[in-house]
GROMACS .gro file of C-alpha atoms in nm:
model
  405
    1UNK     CA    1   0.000   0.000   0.000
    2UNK     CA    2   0.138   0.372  -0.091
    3UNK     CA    3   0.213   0.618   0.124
    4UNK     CA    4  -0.029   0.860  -0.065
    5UNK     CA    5  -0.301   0.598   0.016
    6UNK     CA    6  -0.234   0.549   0.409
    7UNK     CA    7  -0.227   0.969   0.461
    8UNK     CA    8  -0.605   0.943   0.273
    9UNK     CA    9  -0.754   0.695   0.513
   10UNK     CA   10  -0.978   0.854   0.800
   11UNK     CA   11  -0.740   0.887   1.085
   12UNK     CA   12  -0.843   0.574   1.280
   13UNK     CA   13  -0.798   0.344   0.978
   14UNK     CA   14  -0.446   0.457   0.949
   15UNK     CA   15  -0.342   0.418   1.290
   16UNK     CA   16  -0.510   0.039   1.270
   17UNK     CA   17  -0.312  -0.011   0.977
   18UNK     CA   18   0.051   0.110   1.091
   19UNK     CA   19   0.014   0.016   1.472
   20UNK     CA   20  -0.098  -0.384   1.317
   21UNK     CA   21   0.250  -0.352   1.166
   22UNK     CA   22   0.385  -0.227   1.500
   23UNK     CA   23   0.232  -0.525   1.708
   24UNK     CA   24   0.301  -0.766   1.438
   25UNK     CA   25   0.670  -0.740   1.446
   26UNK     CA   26   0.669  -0.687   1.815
   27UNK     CA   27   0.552  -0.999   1.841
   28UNK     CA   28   0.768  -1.112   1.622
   29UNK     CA   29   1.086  -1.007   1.814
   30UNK     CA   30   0.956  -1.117   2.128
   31UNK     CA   31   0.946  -1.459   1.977
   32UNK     CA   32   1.199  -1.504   1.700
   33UNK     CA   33   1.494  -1.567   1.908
   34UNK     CA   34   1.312  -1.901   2.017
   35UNK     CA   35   1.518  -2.128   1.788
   36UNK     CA   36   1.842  -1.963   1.858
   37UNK     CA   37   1.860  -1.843   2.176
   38UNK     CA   38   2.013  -2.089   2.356
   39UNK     CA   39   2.288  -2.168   2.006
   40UNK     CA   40   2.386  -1.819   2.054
   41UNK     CA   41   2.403  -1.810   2.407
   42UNK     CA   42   2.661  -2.139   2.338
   43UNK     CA   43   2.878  -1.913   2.119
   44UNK     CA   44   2.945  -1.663   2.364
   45UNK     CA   45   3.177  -1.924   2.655
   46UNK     CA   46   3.256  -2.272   2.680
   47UNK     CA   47   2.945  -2.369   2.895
   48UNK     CA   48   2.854  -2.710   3.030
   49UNK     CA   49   2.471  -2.874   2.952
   50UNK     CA   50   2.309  -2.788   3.258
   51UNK     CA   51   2.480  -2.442   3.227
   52UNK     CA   52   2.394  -2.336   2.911
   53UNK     CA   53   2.003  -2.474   2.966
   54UNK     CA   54   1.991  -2.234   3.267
   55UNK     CA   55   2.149  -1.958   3.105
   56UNK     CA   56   1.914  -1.986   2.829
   57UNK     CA   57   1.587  -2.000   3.050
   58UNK     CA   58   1.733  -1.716   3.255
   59UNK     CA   59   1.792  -1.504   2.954
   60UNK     CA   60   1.482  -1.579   2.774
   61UNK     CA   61   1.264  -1.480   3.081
   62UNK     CA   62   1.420  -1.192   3.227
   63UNK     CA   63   1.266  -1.017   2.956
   64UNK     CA   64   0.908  -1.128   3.061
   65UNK     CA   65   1.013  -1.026   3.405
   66UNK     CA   66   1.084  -0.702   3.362
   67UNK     CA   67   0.824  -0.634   3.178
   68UNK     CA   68   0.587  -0.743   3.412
   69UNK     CA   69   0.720  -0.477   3.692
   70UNK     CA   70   0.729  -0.201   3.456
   71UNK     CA   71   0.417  -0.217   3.319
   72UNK     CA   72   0.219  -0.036   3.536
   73UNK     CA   73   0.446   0.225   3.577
   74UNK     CA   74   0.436   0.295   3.167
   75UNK     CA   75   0.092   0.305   3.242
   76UNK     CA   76   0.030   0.539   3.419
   77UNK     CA   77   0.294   0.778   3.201
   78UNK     CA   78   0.061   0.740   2.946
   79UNK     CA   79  -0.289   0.817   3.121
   80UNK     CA   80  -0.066   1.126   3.150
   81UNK     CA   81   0.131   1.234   2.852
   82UNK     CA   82  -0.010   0.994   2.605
   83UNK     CA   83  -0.009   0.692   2.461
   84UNK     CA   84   0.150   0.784   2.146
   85UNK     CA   85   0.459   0.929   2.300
   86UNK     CA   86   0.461   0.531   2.471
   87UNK     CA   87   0.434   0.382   2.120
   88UNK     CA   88   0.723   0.599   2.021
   89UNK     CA   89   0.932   0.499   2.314
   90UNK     CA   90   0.908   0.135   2.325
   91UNK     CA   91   0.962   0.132   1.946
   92UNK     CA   92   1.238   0.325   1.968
   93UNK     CA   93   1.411   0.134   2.293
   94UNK     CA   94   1.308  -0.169   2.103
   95UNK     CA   95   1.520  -0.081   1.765
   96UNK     CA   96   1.841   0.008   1.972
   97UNK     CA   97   1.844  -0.282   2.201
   98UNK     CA   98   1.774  -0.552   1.933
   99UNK     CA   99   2.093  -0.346   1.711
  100UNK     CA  100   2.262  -0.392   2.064
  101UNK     CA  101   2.261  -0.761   2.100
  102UNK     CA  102   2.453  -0.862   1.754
  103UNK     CA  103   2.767  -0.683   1.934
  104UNK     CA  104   2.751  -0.889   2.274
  105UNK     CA  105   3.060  -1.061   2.399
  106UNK     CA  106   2.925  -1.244   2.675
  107UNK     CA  107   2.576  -1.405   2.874
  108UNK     CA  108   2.620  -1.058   3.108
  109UNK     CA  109   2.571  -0.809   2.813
  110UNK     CA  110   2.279  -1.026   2.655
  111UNK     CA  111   2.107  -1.065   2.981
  112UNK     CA  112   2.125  -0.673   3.027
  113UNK     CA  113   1.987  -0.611   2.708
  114UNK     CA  114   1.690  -0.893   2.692
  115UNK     CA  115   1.613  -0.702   3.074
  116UNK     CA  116   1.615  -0.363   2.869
  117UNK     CA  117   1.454  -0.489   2.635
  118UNK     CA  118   1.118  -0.536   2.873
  119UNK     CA  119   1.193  -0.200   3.011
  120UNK     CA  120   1.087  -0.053   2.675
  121UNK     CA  121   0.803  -0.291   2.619
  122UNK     CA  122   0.423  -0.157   2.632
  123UNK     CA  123   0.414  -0.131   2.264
  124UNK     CA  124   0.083  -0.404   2.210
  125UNK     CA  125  -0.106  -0.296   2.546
  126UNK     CA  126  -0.087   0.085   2.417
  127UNK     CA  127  -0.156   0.028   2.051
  128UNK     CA  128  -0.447  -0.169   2.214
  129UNK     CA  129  -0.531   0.123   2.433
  130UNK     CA  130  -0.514   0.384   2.170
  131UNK     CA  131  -0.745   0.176   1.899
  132UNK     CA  132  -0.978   0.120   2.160
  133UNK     CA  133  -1.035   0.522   2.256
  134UNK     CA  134  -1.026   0.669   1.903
  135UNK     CA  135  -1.205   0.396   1.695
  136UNK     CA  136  -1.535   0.487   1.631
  137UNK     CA  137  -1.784   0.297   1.875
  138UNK     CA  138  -1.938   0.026   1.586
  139UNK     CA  139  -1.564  -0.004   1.451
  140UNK     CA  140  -1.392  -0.038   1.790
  141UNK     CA  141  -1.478  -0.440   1.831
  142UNK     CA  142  -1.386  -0.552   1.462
  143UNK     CA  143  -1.063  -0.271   1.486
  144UNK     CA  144  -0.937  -0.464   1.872
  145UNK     CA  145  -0.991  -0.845   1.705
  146UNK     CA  146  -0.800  -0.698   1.366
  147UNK     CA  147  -0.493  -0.554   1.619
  148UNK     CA  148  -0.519  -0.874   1.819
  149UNK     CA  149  -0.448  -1.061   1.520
  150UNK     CA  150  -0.154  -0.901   1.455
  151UNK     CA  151   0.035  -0.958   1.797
  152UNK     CA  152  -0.078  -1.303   1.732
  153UNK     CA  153   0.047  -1.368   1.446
  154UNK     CA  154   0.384  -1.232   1.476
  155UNK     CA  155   0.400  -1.420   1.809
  156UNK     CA  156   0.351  -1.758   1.639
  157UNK     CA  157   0.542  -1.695   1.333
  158UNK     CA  158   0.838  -1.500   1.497
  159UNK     CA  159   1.032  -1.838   1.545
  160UNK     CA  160   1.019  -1.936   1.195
  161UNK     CA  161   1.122  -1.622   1.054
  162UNK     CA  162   1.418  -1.611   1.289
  163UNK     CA  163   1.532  -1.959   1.208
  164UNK     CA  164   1.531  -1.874   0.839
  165UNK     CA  165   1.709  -1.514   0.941
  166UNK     CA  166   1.952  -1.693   1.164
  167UNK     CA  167   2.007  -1.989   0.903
  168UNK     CA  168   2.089  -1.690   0.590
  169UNK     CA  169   2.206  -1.445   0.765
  170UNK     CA  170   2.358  -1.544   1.111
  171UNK     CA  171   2.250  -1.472   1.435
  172UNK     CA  172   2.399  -1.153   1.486
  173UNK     CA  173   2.286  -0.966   1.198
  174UNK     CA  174   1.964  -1.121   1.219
  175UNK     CA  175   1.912  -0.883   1.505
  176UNK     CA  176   2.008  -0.610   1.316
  177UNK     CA  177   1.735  -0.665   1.094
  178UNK     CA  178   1.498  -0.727   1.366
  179UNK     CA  179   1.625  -0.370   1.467
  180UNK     CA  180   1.603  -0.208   1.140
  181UNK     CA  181   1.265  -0.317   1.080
  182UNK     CA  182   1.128  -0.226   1.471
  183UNK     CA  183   1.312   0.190   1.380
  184UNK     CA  184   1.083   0.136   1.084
  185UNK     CA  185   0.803   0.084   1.298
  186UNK     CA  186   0.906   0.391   1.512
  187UNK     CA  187   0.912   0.609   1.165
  188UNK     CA  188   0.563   0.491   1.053
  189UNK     CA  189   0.427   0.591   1.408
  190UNK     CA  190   0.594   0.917   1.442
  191UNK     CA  191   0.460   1.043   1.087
  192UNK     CA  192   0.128   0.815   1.061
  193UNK     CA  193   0.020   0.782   1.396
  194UNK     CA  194  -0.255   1.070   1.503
  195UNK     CA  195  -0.331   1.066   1.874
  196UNK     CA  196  -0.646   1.272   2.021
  197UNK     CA  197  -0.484   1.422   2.365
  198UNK     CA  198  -0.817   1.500   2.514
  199UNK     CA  199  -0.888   1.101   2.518
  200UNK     CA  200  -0.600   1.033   2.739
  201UNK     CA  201  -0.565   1.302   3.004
  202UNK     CA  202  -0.774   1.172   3.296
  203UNK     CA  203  -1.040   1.411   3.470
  204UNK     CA  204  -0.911   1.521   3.821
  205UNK     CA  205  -1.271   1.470   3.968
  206UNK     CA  206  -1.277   1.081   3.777
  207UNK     CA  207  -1.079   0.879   4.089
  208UNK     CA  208  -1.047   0.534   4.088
  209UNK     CA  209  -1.354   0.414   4.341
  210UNK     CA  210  -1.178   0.029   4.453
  211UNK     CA  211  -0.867   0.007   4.615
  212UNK     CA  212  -0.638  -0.289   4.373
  213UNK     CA  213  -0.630  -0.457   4.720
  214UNK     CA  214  -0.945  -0.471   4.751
  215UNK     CA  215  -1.021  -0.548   4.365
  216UNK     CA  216  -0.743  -0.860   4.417
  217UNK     CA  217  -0.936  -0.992   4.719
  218UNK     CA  218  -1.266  -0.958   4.537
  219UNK     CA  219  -1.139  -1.180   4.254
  220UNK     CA  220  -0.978  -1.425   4.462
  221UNK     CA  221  -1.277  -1.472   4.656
  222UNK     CA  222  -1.484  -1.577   4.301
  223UNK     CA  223  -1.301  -1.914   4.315
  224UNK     CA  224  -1.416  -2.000   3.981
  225UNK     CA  225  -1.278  -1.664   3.775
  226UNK     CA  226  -0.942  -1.707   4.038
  227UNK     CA  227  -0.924  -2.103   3.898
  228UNK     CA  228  -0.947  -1.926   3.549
  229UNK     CA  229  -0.688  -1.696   3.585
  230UNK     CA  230  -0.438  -1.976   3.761
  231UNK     CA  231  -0.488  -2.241   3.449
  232UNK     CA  232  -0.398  -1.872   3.221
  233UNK     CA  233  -0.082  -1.919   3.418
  234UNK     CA  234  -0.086  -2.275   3.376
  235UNK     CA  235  -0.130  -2.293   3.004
  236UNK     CA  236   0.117  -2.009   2.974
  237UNK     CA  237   0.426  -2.279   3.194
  238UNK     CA  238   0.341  -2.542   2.962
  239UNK     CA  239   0.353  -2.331   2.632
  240UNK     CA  240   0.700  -2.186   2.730
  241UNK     CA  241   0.911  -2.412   2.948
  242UNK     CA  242   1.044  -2.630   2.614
  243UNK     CA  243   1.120  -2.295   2.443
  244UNK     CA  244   1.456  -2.204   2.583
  245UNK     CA  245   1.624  -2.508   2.520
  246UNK     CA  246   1.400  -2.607   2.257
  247UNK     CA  247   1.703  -2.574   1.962
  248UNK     CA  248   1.922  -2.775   2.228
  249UNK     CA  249   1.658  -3.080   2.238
  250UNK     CA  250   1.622  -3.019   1.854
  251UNK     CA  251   2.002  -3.062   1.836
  252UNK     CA  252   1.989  -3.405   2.018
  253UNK     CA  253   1.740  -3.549   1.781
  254UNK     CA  254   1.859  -3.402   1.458
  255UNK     CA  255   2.279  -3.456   1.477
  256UNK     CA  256   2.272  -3.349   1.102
  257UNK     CA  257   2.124  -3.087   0.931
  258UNK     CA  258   2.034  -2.736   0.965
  259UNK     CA  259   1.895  -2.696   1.385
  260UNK     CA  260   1.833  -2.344   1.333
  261UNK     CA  261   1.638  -2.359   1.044
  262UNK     CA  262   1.487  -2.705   1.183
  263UNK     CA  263   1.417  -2.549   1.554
  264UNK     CA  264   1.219  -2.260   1.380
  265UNK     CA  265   1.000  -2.504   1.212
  266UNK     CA  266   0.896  -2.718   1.516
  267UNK     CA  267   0.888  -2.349   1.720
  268UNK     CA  268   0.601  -2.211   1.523
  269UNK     CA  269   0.410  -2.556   1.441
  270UNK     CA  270   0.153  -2.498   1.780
  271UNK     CA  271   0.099  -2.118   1.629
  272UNK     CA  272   0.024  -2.243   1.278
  273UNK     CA  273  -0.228  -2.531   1.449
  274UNK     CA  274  -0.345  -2.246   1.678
  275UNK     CA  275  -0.413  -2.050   1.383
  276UNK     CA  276  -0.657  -2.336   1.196
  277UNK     CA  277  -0.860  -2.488   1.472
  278UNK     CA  278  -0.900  -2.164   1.675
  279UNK     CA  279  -1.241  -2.062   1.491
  280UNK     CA  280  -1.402  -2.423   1.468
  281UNK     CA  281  -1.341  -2.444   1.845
  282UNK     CA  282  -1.499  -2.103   1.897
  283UNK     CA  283  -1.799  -2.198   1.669
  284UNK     CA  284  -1.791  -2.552   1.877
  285UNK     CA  285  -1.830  -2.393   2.205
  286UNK     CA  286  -2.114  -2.180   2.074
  287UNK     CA  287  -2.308  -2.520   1.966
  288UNK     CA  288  -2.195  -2.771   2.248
  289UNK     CA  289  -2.063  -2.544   2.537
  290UNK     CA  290  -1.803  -2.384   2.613
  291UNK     CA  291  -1.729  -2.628   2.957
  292UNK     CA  292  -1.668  -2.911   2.703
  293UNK     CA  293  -1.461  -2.738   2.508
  294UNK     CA  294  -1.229  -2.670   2.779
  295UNK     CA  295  -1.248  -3.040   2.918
  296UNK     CA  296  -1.103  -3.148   2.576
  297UNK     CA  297  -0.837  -2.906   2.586
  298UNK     CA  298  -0.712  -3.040   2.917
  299UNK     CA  299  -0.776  -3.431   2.847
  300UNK     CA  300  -0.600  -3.380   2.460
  301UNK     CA  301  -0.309  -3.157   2.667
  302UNK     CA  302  -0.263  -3.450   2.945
  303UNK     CA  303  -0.224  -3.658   2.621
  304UNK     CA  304  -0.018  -3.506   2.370
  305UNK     CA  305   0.241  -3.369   2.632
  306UNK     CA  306   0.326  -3.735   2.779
  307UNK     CA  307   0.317  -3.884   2.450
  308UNK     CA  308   0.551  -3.592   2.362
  309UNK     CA  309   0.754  -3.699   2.644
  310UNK     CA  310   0.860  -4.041   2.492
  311UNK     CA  311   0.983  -3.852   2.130
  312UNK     CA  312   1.328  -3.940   1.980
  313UNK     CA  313   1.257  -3.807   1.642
  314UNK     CA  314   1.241  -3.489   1.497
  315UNK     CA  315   0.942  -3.591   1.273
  316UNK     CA  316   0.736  -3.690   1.557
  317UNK     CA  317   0.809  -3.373   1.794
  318UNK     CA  318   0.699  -3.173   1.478
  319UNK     CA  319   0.390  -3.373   1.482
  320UNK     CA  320   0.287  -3.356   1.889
  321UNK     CA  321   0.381  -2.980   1.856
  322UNK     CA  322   0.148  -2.906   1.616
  323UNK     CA  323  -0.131  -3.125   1.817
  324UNK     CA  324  -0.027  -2.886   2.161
  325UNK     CA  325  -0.163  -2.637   1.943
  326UNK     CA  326  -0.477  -2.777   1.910
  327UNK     CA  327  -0.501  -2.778   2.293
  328UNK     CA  328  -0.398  -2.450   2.288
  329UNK     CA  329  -0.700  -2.353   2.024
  330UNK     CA  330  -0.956  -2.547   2.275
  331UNK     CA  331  -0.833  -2.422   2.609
  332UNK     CA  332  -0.715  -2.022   2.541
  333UNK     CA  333  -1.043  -1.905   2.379
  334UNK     CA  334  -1.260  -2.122   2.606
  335UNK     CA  335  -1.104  -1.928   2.956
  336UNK     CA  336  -1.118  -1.597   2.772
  337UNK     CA  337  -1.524  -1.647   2.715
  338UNK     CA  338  -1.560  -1.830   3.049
  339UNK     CA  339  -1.401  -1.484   3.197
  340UNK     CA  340  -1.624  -1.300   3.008
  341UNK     CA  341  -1.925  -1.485   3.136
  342UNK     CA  342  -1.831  -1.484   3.472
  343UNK     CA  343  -1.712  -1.141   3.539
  344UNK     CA  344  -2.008  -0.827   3.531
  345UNK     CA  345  -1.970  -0.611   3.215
  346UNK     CA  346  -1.837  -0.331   3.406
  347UNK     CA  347  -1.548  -0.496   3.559
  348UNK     CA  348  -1.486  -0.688   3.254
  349UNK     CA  349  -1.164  -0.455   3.182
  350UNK     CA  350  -1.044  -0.464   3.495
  351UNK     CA  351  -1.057  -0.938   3.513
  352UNK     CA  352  -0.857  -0.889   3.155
  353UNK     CA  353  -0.588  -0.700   3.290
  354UNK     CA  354  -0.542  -0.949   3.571
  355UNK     CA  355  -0.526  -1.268   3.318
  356UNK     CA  356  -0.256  -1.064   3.104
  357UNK     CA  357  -0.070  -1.024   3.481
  358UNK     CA  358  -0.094  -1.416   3.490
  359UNK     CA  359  -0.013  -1.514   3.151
  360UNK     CA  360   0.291  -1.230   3.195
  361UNK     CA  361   0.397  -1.465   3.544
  362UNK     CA  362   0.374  -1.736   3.293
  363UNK     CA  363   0.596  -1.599   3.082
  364UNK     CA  364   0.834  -1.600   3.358
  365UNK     CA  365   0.780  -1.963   3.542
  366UNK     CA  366   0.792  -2.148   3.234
  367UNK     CA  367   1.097  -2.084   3.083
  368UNK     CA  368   1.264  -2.111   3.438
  369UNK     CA  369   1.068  -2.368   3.537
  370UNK     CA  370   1.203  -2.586   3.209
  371UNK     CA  371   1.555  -2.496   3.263
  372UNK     CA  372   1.533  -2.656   3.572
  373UNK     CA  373   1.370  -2.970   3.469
  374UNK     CA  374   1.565  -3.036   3.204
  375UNK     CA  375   1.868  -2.972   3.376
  376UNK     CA  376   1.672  -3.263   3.633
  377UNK     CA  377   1.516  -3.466   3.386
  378UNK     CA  378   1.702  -3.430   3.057
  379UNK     CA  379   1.460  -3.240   2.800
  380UNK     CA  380   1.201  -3.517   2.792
  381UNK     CA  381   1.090  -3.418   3.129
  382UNK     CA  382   0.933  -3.106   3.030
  383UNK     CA  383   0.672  -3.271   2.866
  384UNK     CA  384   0.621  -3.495   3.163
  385UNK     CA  385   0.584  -3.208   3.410
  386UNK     CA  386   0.352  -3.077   3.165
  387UNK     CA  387   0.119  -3.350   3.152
  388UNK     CA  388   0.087  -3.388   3.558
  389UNK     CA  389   0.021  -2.986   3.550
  390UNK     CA  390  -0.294  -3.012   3.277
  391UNK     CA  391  -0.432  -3.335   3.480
  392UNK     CA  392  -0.399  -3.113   3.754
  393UNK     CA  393  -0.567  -2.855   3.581
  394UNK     CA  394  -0.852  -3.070   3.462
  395UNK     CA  395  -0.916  -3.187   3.819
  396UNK     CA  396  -0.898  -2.850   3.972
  397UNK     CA  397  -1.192  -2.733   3.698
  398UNK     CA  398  -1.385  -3.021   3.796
  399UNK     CA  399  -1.349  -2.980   4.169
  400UNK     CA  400  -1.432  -2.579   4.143
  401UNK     CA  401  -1.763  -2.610   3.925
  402UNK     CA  402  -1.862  -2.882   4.167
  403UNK     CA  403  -1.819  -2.627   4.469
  404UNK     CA  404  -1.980  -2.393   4.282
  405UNK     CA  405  -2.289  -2.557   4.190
   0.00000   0.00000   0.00000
């Protein structure tokens, strides 16, 4: 599309159209490092097994970490000075540390800048926030699922693109290009990107009536929407713990070949099965129920992760990963409409922003919490662990509607 053409749309087509770029390669760099991480990591010292799987769990979550306590605070800077001047920010900080990490010399520098590099996020949940405000009301819905796709996609399709940049170009430039592209993003949303300042600045008199204490305790005491938001964290562990190490266990199973372009492949086949089952499951739990929908997730998850467990080729990994997607199509909508049931219109915001705070803890436990087993359990008991935790799940459902009934 020409520039001539994007300057022409009505303003809050154009900022749909650019910021779906933005989140799309944001997701994308969050991700894309998947199938190299841990091979890069290995270039930069002479590190044993169980070292290099915990610096490579270490280094891919500290990003999620960080992010996590700095949200809030980027938050509130934009309720104040905008949510544009965010966008700009993290896109920016985003471009500079990805150009960073092709010149790193050690696991120190790389952790630094993977930390930094959730310091500057906030990109998605402002692009979100600024669609959302200046869309007009009958767009806003279809403009949010349109933006959502984009985060999605380049989340689930990050890893192959950076095994095919990795395998071409190496891994240090590929994060140059990752870089490049993410300054491009910060151009298109300096010049494209129209914000409305009277949408963001928050009335003086408008004060926040519930303490987040009290909100917290509220939510915790609904036992079902709490369950909810635990299997969010749940689903999030078991997505993540392989993915550190992920080119490592790919190594052990392929000695030949190409494991970057190979651990890129397996990476993204849950998002591509994600991807095609997502809207039959939706259109499934309109016609059977939703609570059925979610028991298959968490029976086919128990399933596919212990038969997962007893792989030792690289054809059949690539075949239970793209079943875990599957789960991941029945179970991820399904607690996402279950909130959404559960939770009163007006605090529906509010039970959102605390299952992104879970899935973000997630983010965190499952990469560390994979680094440890496989430094326990040799790769093979990730998939193990993960099993137990979805039977766990599915019993905890079970024992929660029955208390609540």
């Amino acid at each position: 599309m020409q520039l001539h053409s994007l300057k022409n749309m009505p303003i809050w087509k154009r900022n749909l159209f650019v910021l779906w770029f933005g989140v799309f390669m944001t997701g994308m760099g969050l991700s894309e490092v998947m199938p190299f991480l841990s091979l890069y990591i290995e270039e930069l010292g002479n590190f044993n097994k169980s070292a290099l799987t915990l610096y490579s769990s270490l280094i891919f979550s500290v990003t999620f970490l960080v992010m996590a306590l700095v949200s809030p605070l980027w938050g509130r800077l934009a309720d104040r000075k905008g949510r544009k001047l965010m966008l700009l920010r993290a896109s920016f900080g985003m471009a500079v540390v990805f150009f960073l990490m092709a010149f790193v010399t050690n696991v120190w520098q790389l952790m630094l800048l993977r930390a930094l590099q959730g310091a500057f996020g906030g990109f998605i949940s402002n692009a979100n926030a600024l669609i959302a405000v200046q869309s007009p009301k009958n767009h806003a819905g279809q403009a949010l699922s349109i933006l959502v796709t984009g985060s999605t996609a380049g989340t689930l399709l990050g890893p192959l693109l950076g095994g095919i940049l990795a395998s071409v170009f190496g891994y240090r430039f590929s994060f140059h290009i990752t870089g490049m592209i993410m300054f491009v993003v910060f151009l298109l949303t300096f010049f494209l990107v129209k914000e409305d300042v009277s949408t963001f600045r928050l009335e003086k008199d408008k004060q926040v009536t519930e303490q987040p204490t009290k909100t917290l305790q509220t939510v915790i005491q609904n036992r079902f929407v709490f369950f909810l938001l635990l299997t969010t964290l749940s689903v999030q562990v078991v997505n993540l713990a392989i993915n550190p190490i992920l080119s490592l266990f790919v190594k052990e199973l392929l000695p030949a070949g190409n494991v970057t372009l190979m651990a890129g492949f397996v990476a993204a086949m849950p998002g591509i099965s994600t991807i095609i089952a997502a809207p039959t499951f939706g259109k499934l739990g309109d016609r059977f129920g939703t609570t059925n929908i979610l028991f298959f997730g968490f029976s086919f998850a128990c399933i596919i992760f212990f038969l997962t467990g007893f792989v030792h080729s690289i054809v059949s990994l690539m075949i239970l990963r793209f079943l875990t997607g599957i789960s991941d199509a029945a179970l991820i909508p399904s607690i996402q409409t279950m909130l959404t049931k559960e939770t009163p219109q007006a605090e529906t915001s509010l039970i959102f922003s605390y299952n992104q705070s879970f899935q973000s803890i997630g983010s965190v436990m499952g990469p560390l919490a994979g680094g440890v087993l496989a430094s326990l359990f040799d790769y093979n008991g990730i998939f193990f662990f993960s099993s137990i935790l979805m039977m766990l799940n599915l019993a905890g459902y079970f024992l929660v509607k029955k208390q609540q009934t």
